[in-house]
Coordinates of C-alpha atoms and ligand atoms in Angstrom, one line a residue:
M1 CA 5.5 88.0 -61.8
P2 CA 5.3 91.1 -62.2
L3 CA 2.8 91.2 -59.2
T4 CA 2.8 88.0 -57.4
V5 CA 0.6 87.6 -54.3
V6 CA 1.8 85.1 -51.6
V7 CA -0.9 84.1 -49.2
G8 CA -1.4 81.4 -46.5
A9 CA -3.8 78.6 -47.4
Q10 CA -4.5 77.4 -43.9
W11 CA -4.7 79.1 -40.4
G12 CA -1.4 81.1 -40.7
D13 CA 2.1 80.0 -39.8
E14 CA 2.5 78.2 -43.1
G15 CA 6.0 79.6 -43.6
K16 CA 5.1 82.4 -45.9
G17 CA 8.1 84.4 -44.7
R18 CA 10.6 81.9 -45.9
I19 CA 8.8 81.6 -49.2
V20 CA 8.7 85.3 -49.7
D21 CA 12.4 85.5 -48.7
A22 CA 13.2 83.0 -51.4
L23 CA 11.2 84.7 -54.1
A24 CA 12.4 88.2 -53.2
A25 CA 15.7 87.6 -54.9
D26 CA 14.0 88.8 -58.2
A27 CA 11.7 91.4 -56.7
A28 CA 12.0 95.2 -56.8
A29 CA 9.6 95.4 -53.9
V30 CA 8.0 93.2 -51.2
A31 CA 4.8 94.6 -49.7
R32 CA 2.7 93.6 -46.6
F33 CA -0.9 94.5 -47.4
Q34 CA -3.0 93.5 -44.3
G35 CA -2.9 92.4 -40.7
G36 CA -0.3 93.8 -38.4
P37 CA 2.1 92.7 -35.7
N38 CA -0.2 89.7 -35.0
A39 CA 1.8 88.1 -37.7
G40 CA 5.1 86.5 -36.8
H41 CA 7.6 85.4 -39.4
T42 CA 10.6 83.3 -38.4
V43 CA 13.5 83.2 -40.8
Y44 CA 17.0 81.8 -40.4
L45 CA 20.1 83.2 -42.1
G46 CA 22.6 80.5 -41.5
K47 CA 22.2 79.8 -37.8
E48 CA 21.0 83.3 -37.1
K49 CA 17.3 83.4 -36.2
F50 CA 15.1 86.4 -36.9
I51 CA 11.5 87.0 -35.9
F52 CA 9.6 89.8 -37.6
H53 CA 6.1 91.1 -37.0
L54 CA 5.8 94.0 -39.4
I55 CA 9.0 94.2 -41.5
P56 CA 8.4 92.5 -44.9
L57 CA 10.5 89.6 -45.7
G58 CA 12.3 91.3 -48.6
I59 CA 14.7 92.8 -46.0
F60 CA 17.4 90.2 -46.6
N61 CA 17.4 90.9 -50.4
P62 CA 19.2 94.3 -50.8
G63 CA 17.4 94.9 -54.1
A64 CA 13.9 94.8 -52.6
L65 CA 12.1 97.8 -51.2
C66 CA 10.1 96.7 -48.2
C67 CA 6.7 98.3 -48.3
I68 CA 3.9 98.5 -45.7
G69 CA 0.7 99.1 -47.5
L70 CA -2.3 101.1 -46.3
G71 CA -4.2 98.0 -45.1
V72 CA -1.7 97.2 -42.4
A73 CA -2.4 98.0 -38.7
L74 CA 0.8 99.5 -37.5
D75 CA 2.2 99.5 -34.0
P76 CA 4.9 102.1 -34.2
L77 CA 6.7 100.9 -31.1
I78 CA 7.0 97.4 -32.5
L79 CA 8.1 98.6 -36.0
C80 CA 10.7 101.0 -34.5
Q81 CA 12.0 98.2 -32.4
E82 CA 12.4 95.9 -35.4
I83 CA 14.2 98.5 -37.3
K84 CA 16.6 99.2 -34.4
D85 CA 17.2 95.5 -33.9
L86 CA 18.1 95.0 -37.5
E87 CA 20.5 98.0 -37.4
R88 CA 22.1 96.7 -34.2
R89 CA 22.7 93.3 -36.0
G90 CA 24.4 95.1 -38.9
Y91 CA 21.6 95.3 -41.4
S92 CA 21.0 98.8 -42.8
V93 CA 17.4 99.7 -43.5
I94 CA 18.0 103.2 -44.7
S95 CA 16.0 103.7 -48.0
R96 CA 14.9 100.1 -47.7
I97 CA 11.5 100.7 -46.0
L98 CA 8.4 102.6 -47.3
I99 CA 5.4 103.0 -45.2
D100 CA 2.1 104.3 -46.5
P101 CA 0.8 107.3 -44.5
R102 CA -2.7 105.8 -44.6
C103 CA -1.8 103.0 -42.3
H104 CA -3.9 102.9 -39.1
L105 CA -2.1 103.1 -35.8
I106 CA -2.4 100.6 -33.1
T107 CA -2.5 102.7 -29.9
P108 CA -2.0 101.6 -26.3
D109 CA -5.8 102.0 -26.0
H110 CA -6.4 99.4 -28.7
I111 CA -4.2 96.9 -27.0
D112 CA -6.1 97.5 -23.7
R113 CA -9.4 97.0 -25.4
D114 CA -8.2 93.8 -27.1
R115 CA -7.3 92.4 -23.6
Q116 CA -10.5 93.6 -22.0
M117 CA -12.7 92.1 -24.8
E118 CA -10.9 88.8 -24.6
A119 CA -11.3 88.7 -20.8
Q120 CA -15.0 89.5 -21.2
R121 CA -15.5 86.7 -23.8
S122 CA -14.3 84.1 -21.3
E123 CA -16.0 80.9 -22.7
G124 CA -16.4 82.2 -26.2
K125 CA -12.9 83.7 -26.4
I126 CA -11.2 84.0 -29.8
G127 CA -7.6 83.6 -28.5
T128 CA -6.4 86.7 -30.2
T129 CA -2.7 87.7 -30.2
L130 CA -3.6 90.6 -27.9
R131 CA -1.8 93.0 -30.2
G132 CA -4.8 95.4 -30.6
I133 CA -5.7 94.2 -34.1
G134 CA -9.5 93.9 -33.7
P135 CA -10.0 97.2 -32.0
T136 CA -7.8 99.0 -34.5
F137 CA -9.6 97.7 -37.5
S138 CA -13.0 98.3 -35.9
D139 CA -12.0 102.0 -35.2
R140 CA -10.9 102.2 -38.9
A141 CA -14.3 101.0 -40.0
S142 CA -16.1 103.3 -37.5
R143 CA -14.1 106.3 -38.9
T144 CA -12.6 107.0 -35.6
G145 CA -9.1 105.5 -36.3
I146 CA -5.8 107.4 -36.3
R147 CA -3.7 107.3 -39.4
L148 CA 0.1 107.4 -39.2
G149 CA 0.6 110.4 -41.6
A150 CA -2.0 112.5 -40.0
Y151 CA -0.7 111.8 -36.5
I152 CA 2.8 112.8 -37.5
E153 CA 1.5 116.1 -38.9
K154 CA -0.3 116.8 -35.7
L155 CA 2.8 116.1 -33.6
E156 CA 4.9 118.4 -35.8
R157 CA 2.3 121.2 -35.5
G158 CA 2.4 120.7 -31.7
D159 CA -1.3 119.9 -31.5
D160 CA -2.6 118.2 -28.4
V161 CA -2.6 114.4 -29.1
P162 CA -4.0 111.5 -27.0
F163 CA -0.8 109.4 -27.1
K164 CA 2.5 111.1 -26.3
G165 CA 5.8 109.9 -24.9
A166 CA 7.4 106.8 -26.4
F167 CA 4.4 106.3 -28.7
A168 CA 4.8 109.7 -30.3
D169 CA 8.6 109.3 -30.5
A170 CA 8.1 106.1 -32.4
C171 CA 5.8 107.7 -34.9
L172 CA 8.3 110.5 -35.5
C173 CA 11.1 107.9 -35.9
L174 CA 9.0 106.4 -38.7
K175 CA 8.6 109.7 -40.5
Q176 CA 11.7 109.2 -42.7
Y177 CA 10.2 106.0 -44.1
I178 CA 6.8 107.4 -45.2
G179 CA 5.8 107.5 -48.8
D180 CA 2.9 106.6 -51.1
V181 CA 3.1 102.8 -51.4
S182 CA 0.2 102.8 -53.9
L183 CA 1.9 105.2 -56.3
T184 CA 5.4 103.7 -55.9
L185 CA 4.2 100.1 -56.6
Y186 CA 2.0 101.3 -59.5
R187 CA 5.1 102.9 -61.1
M188 CA 7.3 99.9 -60.5
L189 CA 4.7 97.6 -62.1
K190 CA 4.4 99.9 -65.1
Q191 CA 8.1 99.6 -65.6
G192 CA 7.8 95.8 -65.7
K193 CA 9.5 95.3 -62.3
N194 CA 8.6 92.4 -60.1
V195 CA 6.6 93.1 -56.9
L196 CA 5.7 90.5 -54.3
A197 CA 2.7 91.0 -52.0
E198 CA 3.2 89.2 -48.7
G199 CA 0.1 88.0 -46.9
G200 CA -0.2 87.6 -43.1
Q201 CA -2.2 84.9 -41.3
G202 CA -4.1 82.6 -43.7
T203 CA -7.2 82.0 -45.7
M204 CA -9.1 80.3 -42.8
L205 CA -8.6 83.4 -40.7
D206 CA -10.0 85.7 -43.3
L207 CA -12.6 88.1 -41.8
G208 CA -15.2 87.2 -44.4
L209 CA -14.4 83.7 -45.6
G210 CA -12.8 82.2 -42.5
T211 CA -14.2 80.5 -39.5
Y212 CA -16.0 83.6 -38.2
P213 CA -15.9 84.7 -35.4
Y214 CA -12.7 82.8 -34.9
V215 CA -10.9 84.9 -37.4
T216 CA -8.6 87.9 -37.6
A217 CA -9.9 91.4 -38.3
S218 CA -8.6 91.8 -41.8
N219 CA -8.9 90.1 -45.2
T220 CA -6.2 87.6 -45.7
I221 CA -7.1 86.3 -49.2
A222 CA -5.3 87.2 -52.4
A223 CA -8.0 89.7 -53.5
S224 CA -7.1 91.8 -50.5
A225 CA -3.6 92.4 -51.8
P226 CA -4.4 94.9 -54.7
M227 CA -7.1 96.6 -52.7
N228 CA -5.0 97.1 -49.6
L229 CA -1.9 98.2 -51.6
G230 CA -3.9 100.7 -53.6
L231 CA -3.7 98.9 -56.9
G232 CA -6.3 97.7 -59.4
P233 CA -7.6 94.1 -59.4
K234 CA -6.1 93.4 -62.8
S235 CA -2.6 94.2 -61.5
V236 CA -2.3 90.7 -60.0
D237 CA -0.4 88.3 -62.3
K238 CA 0.1 85.3 -60.1
V239 CA -1.1 83.8 -56.8
I240 CA 1.0 81.5 -54.8
A241 CA -0.5 79.9 -51.7
V242 CA 1.7 78.5 -49.0
M243 CA 0.6 75.5 -47.0
K244 CA 2.3 73.2 -44.5
A245 CA 2.5 69.5 -45.2
Y246 CA 0.3 69.2 -42.2
T247 CA -1.9 71.8 -40.4
T248 CA -1.6 74.0 -37.4
R249 CA -3.8 76.5 -35.7
V250 CA -3.3 78.9 -32.8
G251 CA -6.2 80.3 -30.9
E252 CA -9.8 79.0 -30.7
G253 CA -12.2 77.8 -33.4
P254 CA -12.9 74.7 -35.4
F255 CA -10.1 72.6 -36.8
P256 CA -11.5 69.3 -38.3
T257 CA -8.2 67.5 -38.8
E258 CA -6.8 68.3 -35.3
I259 CA -5.1 65.5 -33.5
S260 CA -4.1 65.1 -29.9
G261 CA -1.9 63.0 -27.7
G262 CA 1.6 61.8 -28.4
L263 CA 1.4 62.1 -32.2
A264 CA 0.4 65.8 -32.0
E265 CA 3.2 66.4 -29.5
Q266 CA 5.7 64.7 -31.8
I267 CA 4.7 67.0 -34.7
R268 CA 4.8 70.0 -32.4
Q269 CA 8.3 69.2 -31.2
T270 CA 9.7 68.3 -34.6
G271 CA 8.0 71.2 -36.3
D272 CA 8.8 73.7 -33.4
E273 CA 5.1 74.6 -33.5
Y274 CA 5.0 77.4 -31.0
G275 CA 3.6 80.8 -31.9
A276 CA 6.2 83.3 -33.0
T277 CA 4.2 86.2 -31.6
T278 CA 2.7 84.7 -28.5
G279 CA 4.8 81.6 -27.7
R280 CA 1.6 79.6 -27.5
P281 CA 1.8 75.9 -28.4
R282 CA 0.1 75.5 -31.8
R283 CA -2.7 72.9 -32.2
C284 CA -1.5 70.3 -34.8
G285 CA -3.3 68.1 -37.2
W286 CA -3.2 66.4 -40.6
F287 CA -3.2 68.0 -44.0
D288 CA -6.8 69.0 -44.9
G289 CA -7.5 68.6 -48.6
V290 CA -11.0 70.1 -48.2
V291 CA -9.4 73.3 -46.8
A292 CA -6.7 73.2 -49.6
K293 CA -9.4 73.0 -52.3
F294 CA -11.3 75.9 -50.7
A295 CA -8.2 78.0 -50.5
A296 CA -7.4 77.2 -54.1
R297 CA -10.9 78.5 -55.1
V298 CA -11.2 81.6 -53.0
N299 CA -7.7 82.9 -53.7
G300 CA -7.5 81.9 -57.4
V301 CA -4.3 80.1 -56.6
D302 CA -1.9 79.4 -59.5
R303 CA 0.7 77.3 -57.7
W304 CA 1.4 75.9 -54.2
A305 CA 4.4 76.3 -52.0
L306 CA 4.5 73.4 -49.6
T307 CA 6.5 73.8 -46.4
K308 CA 7.8 71.7 -43.5
L309 CA 7.5 68.4 -45.5
D310 CA 10.6 67.2 -43.5
V311 CA 8.5 67.3 -40.2
L312 CA 6.7 64.2 -41.4
D313 CA 10.0 62.3 -42.1
Q314 CA 9.8 59.9 -39.2
L315 CA 6.1 59.1 -39.1
D316 CA 4.8 55.6 -39.8
T317 CA 1.6 56.7 -41.4
I318 CA 0.5 60.0 -42.8
K319 CA -3.1 61.1 -43.4
I320 CA -4.8 63.6 -45.6
A321 CA -8.5 64.6 -45.2
V322 CA -10.3 64.2 -48.6
A323 CA -13.9 64.9 -47.4
Y324 CA -15.9 65.6 -44.3
Q325 CA -18.8 63.7 -42.8
I326 CA -21.3 66.3 -41.3
E327 CA -24.5 65.0 -39.7
G328 CA -24.4 61.9 -41.8
E329 CA -23.7 63.6 -45.1
I330 CA -20.4 63.4 -46.9
T331 CA -19.1 66.5 -48.6
E332 CA -15.9 67.6 -50.3
E333 CA -16.8 71.3 -50.0
L334 CA -16.0 73.4 -46.9
P335 CA -19.2 74.3 -45.1
N336 CA -20.0 78.0 -45.2
N337 CA -21.1 77.8 -41.6
T338 CA -18.7 77.7 -38.6
I339 CA -21.0 75.5 -36.5
M340 CA -21.3 72.9 -39.3
L341 CA -17.5 73.0 -39.7
S342 CA -17.1 72.3 -36.0
R343 CA -19.2 69.1 -36.5
A344 CA -17.1 67.9 -39.4
Q345 CA -15.6 64.4 -39.1
P346 CA -12.7 64.1 -41.6
I347 CA -12.6 61.2 -44.0
Y348 CA -8.9 60.3 -44.4
R349 CA -6.8 58.7 -47.0
E350 CA -3.7 57.1 -45.5
F351 CA -0.1 57.1 -46.9
P352 CA 2.8 55.0 -45.7
G353 CA 5.6 57.1 -44.1
W354 CA 9.0 57.3 -45.8
K355 CA 10.9 57.1 -42.5
R356 CA 14.1 58.8 -43.7
S357 CA 15.3 62.4 -43.9
T358 CA 14.3 64.5 -46.9
R359 CA 16.4 67.5 -45.9
A360 CA 19.2 67.0 -48.4
A361 CA 16.8 66.8 -51.4
R362 CA 17.3 69.6 -53.9
K363 CA 15.1 68.2 -56.7
L364 CA 11.9 66.0 -56.7
Q365 CA 13.9 63.0 -57.9
D366 CA 15.9 63.1 -54.7
L367 CA 12.8 62.4 -52.6
P368 CA 11.8 58.8 -51.5
P369 CA 9.0 57.3 -53.7
Q370 CA 6.5 57.5 -50.7
T371 CA 7.2 61.2 -50.3
R372 CA 6.6 61.7 -54.0
A373 CA 3.4 59.7 -53.8
Y374 CA 2.2 62.1 -51.0
L375 CA 3.1 65.1 -53.1
D376 CA 1.5 63.7 -56.3
F377 CA -1.7 63.0 -54.4
I378 CA -1.9 66.7 -53.2
E379 CA -1.3 67.9 -56.8
D380 CA -3.9 65.6 -58.2
F381 CA -6.5 66.2 -55.5
T382 CA -6.3 70.0 -55.7
G383 CA -5.6 70.2 -59.4
L384 CA -2.7 72.5 -58.9
G385 CA 1.1 72.0 -59.0
F386 CA 3.9 73.0 -56.7
Q387 CA 6.2 75.8 -57.3
I388 CA 8.3 75.3 -54.2
V389 CA 8.6 72.4 -51.7
S390 CA 10.5 73.2 -48.6
I391 CA 12.2 70.5 -46.5
G392 CA 13.9 72.4 -43.7
Y393 CA 14.3 75.8 -42.1
E394 CA 17.6 76.7 -43.8
R395 CA 17.5 78.8 -46.9
K396 CA 19.0 76.1 -49.0
C397 CA 16.4 73.4 -48.0
M398 CA 14.1 74.2 -50.9
I399 CA 13.1 72.4 -54.1
M400 CA 12.3 75.0 -56.7
L401 CA 10.1 73.7 -59.5
Ligands
LIG501 P1 -5.9 88.6 -33.8 O1 -5.5 88.7 -35.2 O2 -4.8 89.0 -32.8 O3 -7.2 89.4 -33.5 O4 -6.3 87.1 -33.5 C1 -7.4 86.5 -34.1 C2 -7.1 85.0 -34.4 O5 -6.2 85.0 -35.4 C3 -6.5 84.2 -33.2 O6 -7.0 82.9 -33.4 C4 -5.0 84.3 -33.5 O7 -4.4 83.2 -32.9 C5 -5.0 84.2 -35.0 N1 -3.8 84.8 -35.6 C6 -3.6 86.1 -35.8 N2 -2.4 86.3 -36.4 C7 -1.9 85.1 -36.6 C8 -0.7 84.6 -37.3 O8 0.1 85.4 -37.8 N3 -0.5 83.3 -37.3 C9 -1.5 82.4 -36.8 N4 -2.6 82.8 -36.2 C10 -2.8 84.1 -36.1
LIG502 MG1 3.4 83.1 -38.0

């Protein structure tokens, strides 16, 4: 810290929410910087399950101000609903949320357009979350978007606006939370306070560096955090990238280590790999070392957080891709071309399974030797160490290093 950026190293759903929740204990603020309600974060407090799409995962740490930065596409109906749900369940959000007025609004029109575009793509569909993300960011870039602060001003002046009713009411309900996130975070950092930037999606879904066009419409990498929070690039002190002990992907697009059949189904069931936003079954595959090395490089990762290691507990053999074979050539670098990536055949290294539960482990020494060999290999291969290893969905199921 002070400014720690937490990003996903794979195709999203790495468990960033849980990692942010754990780190937020020492943070004065937690800030979402990109994406929108396409994200779905699942967290458990005891047996109570919460799914958030827009609320930052600092919400369960009363000392953390939950910020929504200017780079977030905001659906006011969804955010208001999340706030109301939290209040109904006994969590007060008053003075806990700060939304930058520069956030672009996802309107009902954007959601319609997302649906229409996906329907028209038929064969080449992206498999978007249908939350209006692509059209909202394209309107922003076209300078035809609508910003939250400006819309509220219009509503209060009584100007004629295109979206009235529940949409307008939701915007007005957010008014009390509006404030300058850029300035607030700048001041906190100046005072030496800890701030966490919480990424949505993952590196391989980044608009520029991901598997274009099978990507999301925002930048998901660490460099996006200062820019989309309104901070300078030198404000970032540390980058933590979250990755699962295996890989998943929702939506279309290349996924070299994807597996199918009974083994994929076993991982899907054990890991509860169904989309938190769309309920879609996630595609499952082995850990991809080529992707991990790429994520380390393009994010400038300092440390890893590894999640869902326990999902592998009962497997006989576990694999890690260490290189790709593409059209006869062997490479350890991720191709910069989506078609080439779709032709990649992973070259695997195999590890014997440990065949026992790791959930009770609280330090590395508690893990079976086979599990530690798997972890050691990932550290050696990527050249980066772990900060957190998580072995279960409960808050306590974490090894902090
Ligand atoms: P969009 O972000 O809804 O436009 O969807 C573009 C692609 O990103 C699709 O493949 C989605 O499944 C994927 N995607 C978007 N958000 C998430 C997420 O939070 N987790 C995993 N995949 C996501
Ligand atoms: Mg998710």
